[in-house]
Short mmCIF file of N, CA, C and O in Angstrom, two decimals:
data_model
loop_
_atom_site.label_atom_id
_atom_site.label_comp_id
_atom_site.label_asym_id
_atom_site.label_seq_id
_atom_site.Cartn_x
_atom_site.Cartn_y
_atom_site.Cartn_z
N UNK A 1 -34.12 -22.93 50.03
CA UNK A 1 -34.09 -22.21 51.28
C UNK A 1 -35.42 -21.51 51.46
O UNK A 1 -36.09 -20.90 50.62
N UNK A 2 -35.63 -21.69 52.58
CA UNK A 2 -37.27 -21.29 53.12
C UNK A 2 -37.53 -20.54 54.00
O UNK A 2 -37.24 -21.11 55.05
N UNK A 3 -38.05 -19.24 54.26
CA UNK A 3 -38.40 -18.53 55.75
C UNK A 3 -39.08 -19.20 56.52
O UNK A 3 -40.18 -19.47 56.02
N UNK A 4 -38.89 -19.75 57.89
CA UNK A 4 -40.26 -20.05 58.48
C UNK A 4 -40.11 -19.51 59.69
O UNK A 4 -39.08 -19.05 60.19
N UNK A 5 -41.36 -19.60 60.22
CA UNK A 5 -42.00 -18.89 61.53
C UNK A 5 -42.44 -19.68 61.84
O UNK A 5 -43.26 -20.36 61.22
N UNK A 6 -41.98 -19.86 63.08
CA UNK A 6 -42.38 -20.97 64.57
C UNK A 6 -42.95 -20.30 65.43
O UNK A 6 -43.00 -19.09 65.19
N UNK A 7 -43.45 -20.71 66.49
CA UNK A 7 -43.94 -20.99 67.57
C UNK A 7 -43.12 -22.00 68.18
O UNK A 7 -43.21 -23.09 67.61
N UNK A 8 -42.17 -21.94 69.39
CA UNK A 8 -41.81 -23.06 69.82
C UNK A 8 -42.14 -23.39 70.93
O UNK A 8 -42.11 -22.59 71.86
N UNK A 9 -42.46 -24.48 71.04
CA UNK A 9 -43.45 -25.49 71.91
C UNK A 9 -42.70 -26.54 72.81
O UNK A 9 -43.11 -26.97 73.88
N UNK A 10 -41.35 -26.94 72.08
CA UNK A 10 -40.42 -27.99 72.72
C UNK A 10 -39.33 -27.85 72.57
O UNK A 10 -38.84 -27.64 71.46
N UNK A 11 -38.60 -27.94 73.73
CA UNK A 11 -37.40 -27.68 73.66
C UNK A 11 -36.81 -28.61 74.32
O UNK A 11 -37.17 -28.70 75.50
N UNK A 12 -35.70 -29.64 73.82
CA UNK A 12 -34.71 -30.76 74.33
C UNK A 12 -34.15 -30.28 75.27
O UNK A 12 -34.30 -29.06 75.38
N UNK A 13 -33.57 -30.76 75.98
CA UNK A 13 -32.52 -30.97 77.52
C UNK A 13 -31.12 -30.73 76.33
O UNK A 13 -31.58 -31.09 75.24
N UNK A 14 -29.82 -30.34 76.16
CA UNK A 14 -28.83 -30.39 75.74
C UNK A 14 -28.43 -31.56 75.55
O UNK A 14 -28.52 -32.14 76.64
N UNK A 15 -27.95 -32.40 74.58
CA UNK A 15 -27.36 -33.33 74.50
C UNK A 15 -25.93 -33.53 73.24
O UNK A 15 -26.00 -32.88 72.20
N UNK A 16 -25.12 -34.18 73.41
CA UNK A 16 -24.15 -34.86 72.54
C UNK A 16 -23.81 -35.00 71.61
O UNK A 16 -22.89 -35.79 71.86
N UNK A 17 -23.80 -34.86 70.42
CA UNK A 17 -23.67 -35.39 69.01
C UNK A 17 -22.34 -35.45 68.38
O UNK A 17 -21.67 -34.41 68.37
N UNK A 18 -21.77 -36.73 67.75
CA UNK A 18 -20.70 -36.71 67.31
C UNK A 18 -20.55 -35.71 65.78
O UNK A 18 -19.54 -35.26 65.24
N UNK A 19 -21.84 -35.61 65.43
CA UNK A 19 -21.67 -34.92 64.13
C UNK A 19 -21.68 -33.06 64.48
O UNK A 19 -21.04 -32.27 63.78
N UNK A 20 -22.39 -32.69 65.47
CA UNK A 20 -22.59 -31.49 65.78
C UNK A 20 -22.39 -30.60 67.08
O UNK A 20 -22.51 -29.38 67.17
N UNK A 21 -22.05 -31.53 68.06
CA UNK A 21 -21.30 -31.26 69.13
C UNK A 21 -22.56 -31.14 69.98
O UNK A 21 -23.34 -32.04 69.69
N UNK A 22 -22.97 -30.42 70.82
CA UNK A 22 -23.88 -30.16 71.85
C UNK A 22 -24.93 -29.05 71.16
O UNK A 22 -24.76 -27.90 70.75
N UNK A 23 -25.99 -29.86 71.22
CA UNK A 23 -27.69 -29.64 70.65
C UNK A 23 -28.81 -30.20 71.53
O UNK A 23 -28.93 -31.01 72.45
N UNK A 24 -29.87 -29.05 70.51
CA UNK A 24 -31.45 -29.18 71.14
C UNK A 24 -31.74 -29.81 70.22
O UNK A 24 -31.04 -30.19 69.29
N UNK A 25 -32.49 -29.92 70.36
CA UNK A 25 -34.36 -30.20 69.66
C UNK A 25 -35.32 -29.46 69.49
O UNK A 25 -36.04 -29.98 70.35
N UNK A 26 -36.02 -28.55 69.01
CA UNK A 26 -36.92 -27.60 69.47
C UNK A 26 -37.74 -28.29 68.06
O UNK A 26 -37.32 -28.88 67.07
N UNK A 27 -38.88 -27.96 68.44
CA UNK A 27 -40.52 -28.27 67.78
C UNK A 27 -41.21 -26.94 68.08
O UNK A 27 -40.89 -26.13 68.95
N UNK A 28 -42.17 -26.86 67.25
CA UNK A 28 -42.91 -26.15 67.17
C UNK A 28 -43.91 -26.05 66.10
O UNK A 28 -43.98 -26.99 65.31
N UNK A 29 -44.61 -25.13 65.97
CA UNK A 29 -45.89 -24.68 64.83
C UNK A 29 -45.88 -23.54 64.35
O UNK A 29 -45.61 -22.54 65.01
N UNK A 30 -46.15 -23.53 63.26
CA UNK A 30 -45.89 -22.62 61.98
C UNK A 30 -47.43 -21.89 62.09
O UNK A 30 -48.35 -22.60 62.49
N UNK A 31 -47.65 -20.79 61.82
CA UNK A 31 -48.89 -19.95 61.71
C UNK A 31 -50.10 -20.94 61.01
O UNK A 31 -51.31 -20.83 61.22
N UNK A 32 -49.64 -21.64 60.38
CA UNK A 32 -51.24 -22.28 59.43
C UNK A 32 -51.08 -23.69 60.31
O UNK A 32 -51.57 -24.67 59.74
N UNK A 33 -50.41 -23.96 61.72
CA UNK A 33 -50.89 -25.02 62.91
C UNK A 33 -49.73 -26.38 62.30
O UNK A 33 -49.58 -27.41 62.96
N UNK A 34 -49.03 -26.17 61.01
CA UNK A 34 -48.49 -27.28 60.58
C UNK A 34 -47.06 -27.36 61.58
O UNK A 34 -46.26 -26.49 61.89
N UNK A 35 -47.13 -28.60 61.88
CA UNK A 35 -45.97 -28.86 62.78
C UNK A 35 -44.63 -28.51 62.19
O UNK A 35 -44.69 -28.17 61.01
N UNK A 36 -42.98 -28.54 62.95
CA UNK A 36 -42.01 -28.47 62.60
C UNK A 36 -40.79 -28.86 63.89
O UNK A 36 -40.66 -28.44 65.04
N UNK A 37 -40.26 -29.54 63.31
CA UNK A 37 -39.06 -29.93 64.04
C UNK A 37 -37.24 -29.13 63.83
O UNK A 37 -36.55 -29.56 62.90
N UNK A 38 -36.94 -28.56 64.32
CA UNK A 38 -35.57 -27.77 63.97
C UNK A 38 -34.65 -28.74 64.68
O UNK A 38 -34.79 -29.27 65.79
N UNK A 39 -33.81 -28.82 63.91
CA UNK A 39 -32.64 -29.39 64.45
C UNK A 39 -31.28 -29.47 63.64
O UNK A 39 -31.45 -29.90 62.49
N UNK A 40 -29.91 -29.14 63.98
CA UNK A 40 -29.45 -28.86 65.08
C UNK A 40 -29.45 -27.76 65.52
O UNK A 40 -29.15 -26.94 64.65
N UNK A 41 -29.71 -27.19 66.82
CA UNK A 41 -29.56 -26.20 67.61
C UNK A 41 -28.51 -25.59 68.36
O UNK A 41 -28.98 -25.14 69.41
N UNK A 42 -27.16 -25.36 68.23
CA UNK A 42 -26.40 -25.13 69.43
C UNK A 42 -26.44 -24.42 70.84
O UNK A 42 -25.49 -23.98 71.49
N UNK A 43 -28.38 -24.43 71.29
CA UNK A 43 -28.69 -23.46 72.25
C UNK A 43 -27.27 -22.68 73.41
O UNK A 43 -27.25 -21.47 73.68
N UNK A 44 -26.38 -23.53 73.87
CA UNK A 44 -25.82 -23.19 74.66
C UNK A 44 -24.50 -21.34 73.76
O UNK A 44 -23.99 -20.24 74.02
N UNK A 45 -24.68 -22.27 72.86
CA UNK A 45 -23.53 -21.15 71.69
C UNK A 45 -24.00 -20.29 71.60
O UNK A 45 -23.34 -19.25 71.50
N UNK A 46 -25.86 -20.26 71.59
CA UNK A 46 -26.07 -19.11 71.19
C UNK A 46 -25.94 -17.47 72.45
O UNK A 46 -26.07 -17.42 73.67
N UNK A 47 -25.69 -16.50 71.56
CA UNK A 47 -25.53 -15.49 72.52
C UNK A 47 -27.31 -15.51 73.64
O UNK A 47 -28.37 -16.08 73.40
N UNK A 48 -26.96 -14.77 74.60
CA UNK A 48 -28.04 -14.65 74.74
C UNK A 48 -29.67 -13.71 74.43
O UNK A 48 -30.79 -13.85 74.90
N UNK A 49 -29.28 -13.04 73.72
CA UNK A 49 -30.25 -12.29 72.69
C UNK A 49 -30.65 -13.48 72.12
O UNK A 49 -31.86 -13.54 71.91
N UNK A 50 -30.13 -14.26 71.85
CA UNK A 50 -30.78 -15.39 70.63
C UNK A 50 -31.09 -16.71 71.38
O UNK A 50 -31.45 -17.69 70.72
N UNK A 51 -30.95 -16.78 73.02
CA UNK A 51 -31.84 -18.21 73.26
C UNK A 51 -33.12 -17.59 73.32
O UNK A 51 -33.58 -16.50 73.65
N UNK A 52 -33.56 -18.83 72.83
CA UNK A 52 -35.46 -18.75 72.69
C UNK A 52 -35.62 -19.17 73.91
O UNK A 52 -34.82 -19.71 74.68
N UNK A 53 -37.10 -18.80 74.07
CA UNK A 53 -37.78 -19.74 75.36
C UNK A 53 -39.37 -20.37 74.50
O UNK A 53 -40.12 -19.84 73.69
N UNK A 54 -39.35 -21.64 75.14
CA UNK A 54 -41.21 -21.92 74.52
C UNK A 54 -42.41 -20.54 75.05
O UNK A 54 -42.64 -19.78 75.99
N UNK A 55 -43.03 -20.98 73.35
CA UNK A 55 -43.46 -19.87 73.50
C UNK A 55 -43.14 -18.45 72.72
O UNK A 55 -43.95 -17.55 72.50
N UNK A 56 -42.16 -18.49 72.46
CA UNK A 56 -41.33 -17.04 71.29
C UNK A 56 -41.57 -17.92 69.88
O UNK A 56 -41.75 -19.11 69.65
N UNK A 57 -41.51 -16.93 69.22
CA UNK A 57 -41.56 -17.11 67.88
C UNK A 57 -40.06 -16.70 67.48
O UNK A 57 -39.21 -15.96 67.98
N UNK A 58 -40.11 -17.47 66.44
CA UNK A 58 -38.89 -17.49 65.88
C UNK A 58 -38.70 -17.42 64.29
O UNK A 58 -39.38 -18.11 63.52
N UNK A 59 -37.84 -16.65 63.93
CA UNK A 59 -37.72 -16.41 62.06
C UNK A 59 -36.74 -16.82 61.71
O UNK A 59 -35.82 -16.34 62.36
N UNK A 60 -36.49 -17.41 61.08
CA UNK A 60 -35.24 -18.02 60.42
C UNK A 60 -34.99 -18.37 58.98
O UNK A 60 -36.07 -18.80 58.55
N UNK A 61 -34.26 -18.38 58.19
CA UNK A 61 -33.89 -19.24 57.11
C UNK A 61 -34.04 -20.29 57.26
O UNK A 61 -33.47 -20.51 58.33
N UNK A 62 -34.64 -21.66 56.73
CA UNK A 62 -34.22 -23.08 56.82
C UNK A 62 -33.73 -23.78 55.68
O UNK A 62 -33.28 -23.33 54.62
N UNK A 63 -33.89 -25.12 56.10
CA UNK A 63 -33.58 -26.27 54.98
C UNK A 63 -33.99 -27.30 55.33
O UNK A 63 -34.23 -27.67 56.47
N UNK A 64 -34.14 -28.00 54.09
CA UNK A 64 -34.17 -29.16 54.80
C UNK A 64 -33.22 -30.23 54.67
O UNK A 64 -32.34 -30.37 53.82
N UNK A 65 -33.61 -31.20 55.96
CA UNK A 65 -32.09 -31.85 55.81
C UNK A 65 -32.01 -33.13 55.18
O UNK A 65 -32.45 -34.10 55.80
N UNK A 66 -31.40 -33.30 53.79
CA UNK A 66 -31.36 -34.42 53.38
C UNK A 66 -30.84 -35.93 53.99
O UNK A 66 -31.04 -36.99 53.40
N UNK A 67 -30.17 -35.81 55.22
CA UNK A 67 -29.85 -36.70 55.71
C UNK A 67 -30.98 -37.09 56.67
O UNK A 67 -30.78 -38.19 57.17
N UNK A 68 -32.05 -36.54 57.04
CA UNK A 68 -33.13 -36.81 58.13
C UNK A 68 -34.71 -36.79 57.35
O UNK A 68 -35.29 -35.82 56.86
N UNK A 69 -35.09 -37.96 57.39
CA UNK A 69 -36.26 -38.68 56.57
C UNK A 69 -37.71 -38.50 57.26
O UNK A 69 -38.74 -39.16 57.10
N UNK A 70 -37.48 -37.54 57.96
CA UNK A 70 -38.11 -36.60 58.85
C UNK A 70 -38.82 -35.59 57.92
O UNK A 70 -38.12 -34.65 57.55
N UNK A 71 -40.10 -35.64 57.48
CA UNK A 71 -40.47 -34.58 56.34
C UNK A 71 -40.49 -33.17 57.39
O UNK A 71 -40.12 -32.11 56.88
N UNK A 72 -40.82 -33.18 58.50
CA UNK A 72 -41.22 -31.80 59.62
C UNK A 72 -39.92 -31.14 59.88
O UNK A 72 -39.87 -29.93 60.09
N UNK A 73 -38.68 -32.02 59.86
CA UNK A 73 -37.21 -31.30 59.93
C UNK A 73 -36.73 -30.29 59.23
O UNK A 73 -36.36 -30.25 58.06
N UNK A 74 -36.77 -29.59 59.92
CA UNK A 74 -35.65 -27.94 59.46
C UNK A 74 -34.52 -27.82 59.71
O UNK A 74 -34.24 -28.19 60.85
N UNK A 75 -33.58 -27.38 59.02
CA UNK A 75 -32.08 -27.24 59.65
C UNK A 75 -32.10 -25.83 59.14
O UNK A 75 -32.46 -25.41 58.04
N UNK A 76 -31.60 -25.13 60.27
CA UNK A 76 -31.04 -23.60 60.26
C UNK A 76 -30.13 -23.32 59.39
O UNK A 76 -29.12 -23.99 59.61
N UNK A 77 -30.04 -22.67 58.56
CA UNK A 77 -28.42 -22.30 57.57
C UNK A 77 -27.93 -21.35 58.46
O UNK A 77 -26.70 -21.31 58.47
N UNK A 78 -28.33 -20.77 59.00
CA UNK A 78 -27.35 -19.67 60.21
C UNK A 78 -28.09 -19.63 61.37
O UNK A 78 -29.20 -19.25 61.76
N UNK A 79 -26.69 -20.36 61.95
CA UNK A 79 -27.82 -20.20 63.61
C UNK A 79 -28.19 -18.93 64.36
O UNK A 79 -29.12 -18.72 65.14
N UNK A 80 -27.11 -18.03 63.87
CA UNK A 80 -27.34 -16.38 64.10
C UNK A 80 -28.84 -16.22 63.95
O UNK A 80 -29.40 -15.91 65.00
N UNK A 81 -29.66 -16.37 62.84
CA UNK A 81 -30.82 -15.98 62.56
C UNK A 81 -31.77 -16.40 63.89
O UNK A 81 -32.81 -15.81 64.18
N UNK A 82 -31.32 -17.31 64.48
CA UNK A 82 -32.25 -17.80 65.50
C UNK A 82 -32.50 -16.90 66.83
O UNK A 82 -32.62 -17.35 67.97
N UNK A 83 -32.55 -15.48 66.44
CA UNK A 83 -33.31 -14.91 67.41
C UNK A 83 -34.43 -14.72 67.14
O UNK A 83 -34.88 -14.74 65.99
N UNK A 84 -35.22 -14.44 68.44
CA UNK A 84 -36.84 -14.59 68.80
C UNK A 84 -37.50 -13.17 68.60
O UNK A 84 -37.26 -12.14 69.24
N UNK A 85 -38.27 -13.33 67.68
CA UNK A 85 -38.77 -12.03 67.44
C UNK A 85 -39.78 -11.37 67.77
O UNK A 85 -39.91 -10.20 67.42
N UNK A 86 -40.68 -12.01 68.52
CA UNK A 86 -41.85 -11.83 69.67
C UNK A 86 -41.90 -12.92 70.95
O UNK A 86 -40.82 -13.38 71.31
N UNK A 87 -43.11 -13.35 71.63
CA UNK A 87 -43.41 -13.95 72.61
C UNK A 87 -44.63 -13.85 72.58
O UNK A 87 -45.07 -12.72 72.40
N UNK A 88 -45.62 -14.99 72.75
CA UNK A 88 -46.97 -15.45 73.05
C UNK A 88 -46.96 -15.45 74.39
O UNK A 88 -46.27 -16.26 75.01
N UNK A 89 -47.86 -14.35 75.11
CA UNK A 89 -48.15 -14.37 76.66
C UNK A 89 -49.11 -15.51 76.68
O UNK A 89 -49.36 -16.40 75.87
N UNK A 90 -49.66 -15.15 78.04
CA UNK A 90 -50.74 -16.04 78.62
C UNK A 90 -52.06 -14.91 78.71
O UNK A 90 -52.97 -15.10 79.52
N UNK A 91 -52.07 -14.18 78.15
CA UNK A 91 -53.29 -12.98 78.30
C UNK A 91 -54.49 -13.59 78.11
O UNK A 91 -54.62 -14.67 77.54
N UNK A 92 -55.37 -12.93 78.58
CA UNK A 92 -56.67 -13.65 78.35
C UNK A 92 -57.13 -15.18 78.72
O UNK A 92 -58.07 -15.71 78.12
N UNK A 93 -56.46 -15.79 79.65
CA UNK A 93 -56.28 -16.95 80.13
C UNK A 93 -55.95 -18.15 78.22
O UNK A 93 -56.42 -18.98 77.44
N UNK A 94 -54.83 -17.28 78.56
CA UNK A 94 -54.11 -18.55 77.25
C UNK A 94 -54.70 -18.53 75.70
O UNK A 94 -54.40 -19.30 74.78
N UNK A 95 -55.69 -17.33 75.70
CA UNK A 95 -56.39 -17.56 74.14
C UNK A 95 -55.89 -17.70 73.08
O UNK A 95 -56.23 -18.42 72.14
N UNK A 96 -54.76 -16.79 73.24
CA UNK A 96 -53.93 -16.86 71.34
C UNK A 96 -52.99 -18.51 71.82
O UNK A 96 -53.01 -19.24 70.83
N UNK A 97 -52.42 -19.03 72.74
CA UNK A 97 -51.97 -20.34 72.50
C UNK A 97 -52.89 -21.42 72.51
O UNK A 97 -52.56 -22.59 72.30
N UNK A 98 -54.06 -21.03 72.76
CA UNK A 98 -55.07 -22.38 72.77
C UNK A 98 -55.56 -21.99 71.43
O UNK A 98 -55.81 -22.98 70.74
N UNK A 99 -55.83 -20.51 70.68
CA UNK A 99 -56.14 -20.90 68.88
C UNK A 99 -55.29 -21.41 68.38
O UNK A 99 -55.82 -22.28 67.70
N UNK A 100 -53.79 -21.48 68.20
CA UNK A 100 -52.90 -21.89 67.23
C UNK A 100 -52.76 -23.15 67.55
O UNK A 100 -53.01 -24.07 66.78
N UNK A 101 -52.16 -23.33 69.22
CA UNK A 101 -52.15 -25.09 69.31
C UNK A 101 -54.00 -26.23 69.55
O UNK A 101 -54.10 -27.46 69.48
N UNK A 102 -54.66 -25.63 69.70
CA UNK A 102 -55.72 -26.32 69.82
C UNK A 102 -56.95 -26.46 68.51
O UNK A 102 -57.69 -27.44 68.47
N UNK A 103 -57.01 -25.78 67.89
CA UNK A 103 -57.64 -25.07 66.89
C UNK A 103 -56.87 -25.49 65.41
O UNK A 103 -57.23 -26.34 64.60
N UNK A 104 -55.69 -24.62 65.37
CA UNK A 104 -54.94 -25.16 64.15
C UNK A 104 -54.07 -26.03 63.97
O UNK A 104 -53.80 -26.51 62.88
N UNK A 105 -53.52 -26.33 65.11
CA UNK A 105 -52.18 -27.76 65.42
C UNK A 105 -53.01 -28.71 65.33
O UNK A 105 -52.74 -29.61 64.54
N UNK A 106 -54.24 -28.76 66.12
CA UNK A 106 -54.99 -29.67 66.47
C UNK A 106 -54.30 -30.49 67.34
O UNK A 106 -53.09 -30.33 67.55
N UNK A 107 -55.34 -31.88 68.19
CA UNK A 107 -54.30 -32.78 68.83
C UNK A 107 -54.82 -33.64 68.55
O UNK A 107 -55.94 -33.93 68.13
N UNK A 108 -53.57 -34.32 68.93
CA UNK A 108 -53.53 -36.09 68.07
C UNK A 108 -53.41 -37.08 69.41
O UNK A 108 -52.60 -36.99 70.32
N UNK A 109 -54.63 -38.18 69.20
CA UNK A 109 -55.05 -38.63 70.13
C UNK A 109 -53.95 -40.02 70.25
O UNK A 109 -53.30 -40.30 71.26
N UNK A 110 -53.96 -40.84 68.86
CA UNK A 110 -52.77 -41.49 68.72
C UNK A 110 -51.78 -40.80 67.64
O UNK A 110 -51.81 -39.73 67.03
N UNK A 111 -50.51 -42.34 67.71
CA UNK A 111 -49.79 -41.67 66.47
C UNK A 111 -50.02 -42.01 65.15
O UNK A 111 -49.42 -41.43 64.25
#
């Protein structure tokens, strides 16, 4: 079990799952720019203190999930934990999101 800190950057449309009922997707970046994928999410379950928006940072417990061959996959051990514990404005015309995603995420031209 692992703390991590996101940045989230993507967030799925709600969808279906026979194993988990109705989930996101959320992605994001970790302070040292390394990518991460969370999943499952029950965004709709969560109270609203605890939906994120892109853009918030987020602290959580994780794991990873042995069933998803996905090395960037996190699975939440308590989705409770998934409230947002700051927010990245746009101050300064976007500077602190253009260092972390441009700078340390870097971008990838292919895959």
């Amino acid at each position: 079990m692992a703390k991590e800190r996101i940045l989230v950057t993507v967030k799925t449309y709600p969808t279906l799952s026979r194993k988990y009922g109705e989930t996101v997707c959320t992605a994001g970046v970790r302070e040292d720019g390394s990518w991460v994928r969370v999943y499952p999410v029950p965004f709709r379950r969560l109270t609203e203190a605890q939906q994120y928006r892109k853009f918030d940072w987020l602290e959580f417990d994780a794991r990873k999930n042995p069933s998803d061959f996905r090395p960037e996959t996190r699975c939440p051990i308590d989705v409770k934990q998934l409230t947002p514990v700051d927010h990245m404005g746009t101050a300064d015309n976007w500077s602190a999101r253009r260092e972390i995603l441009l700078q340390r995420a870097g971008v990838h031209a292919s895959m």
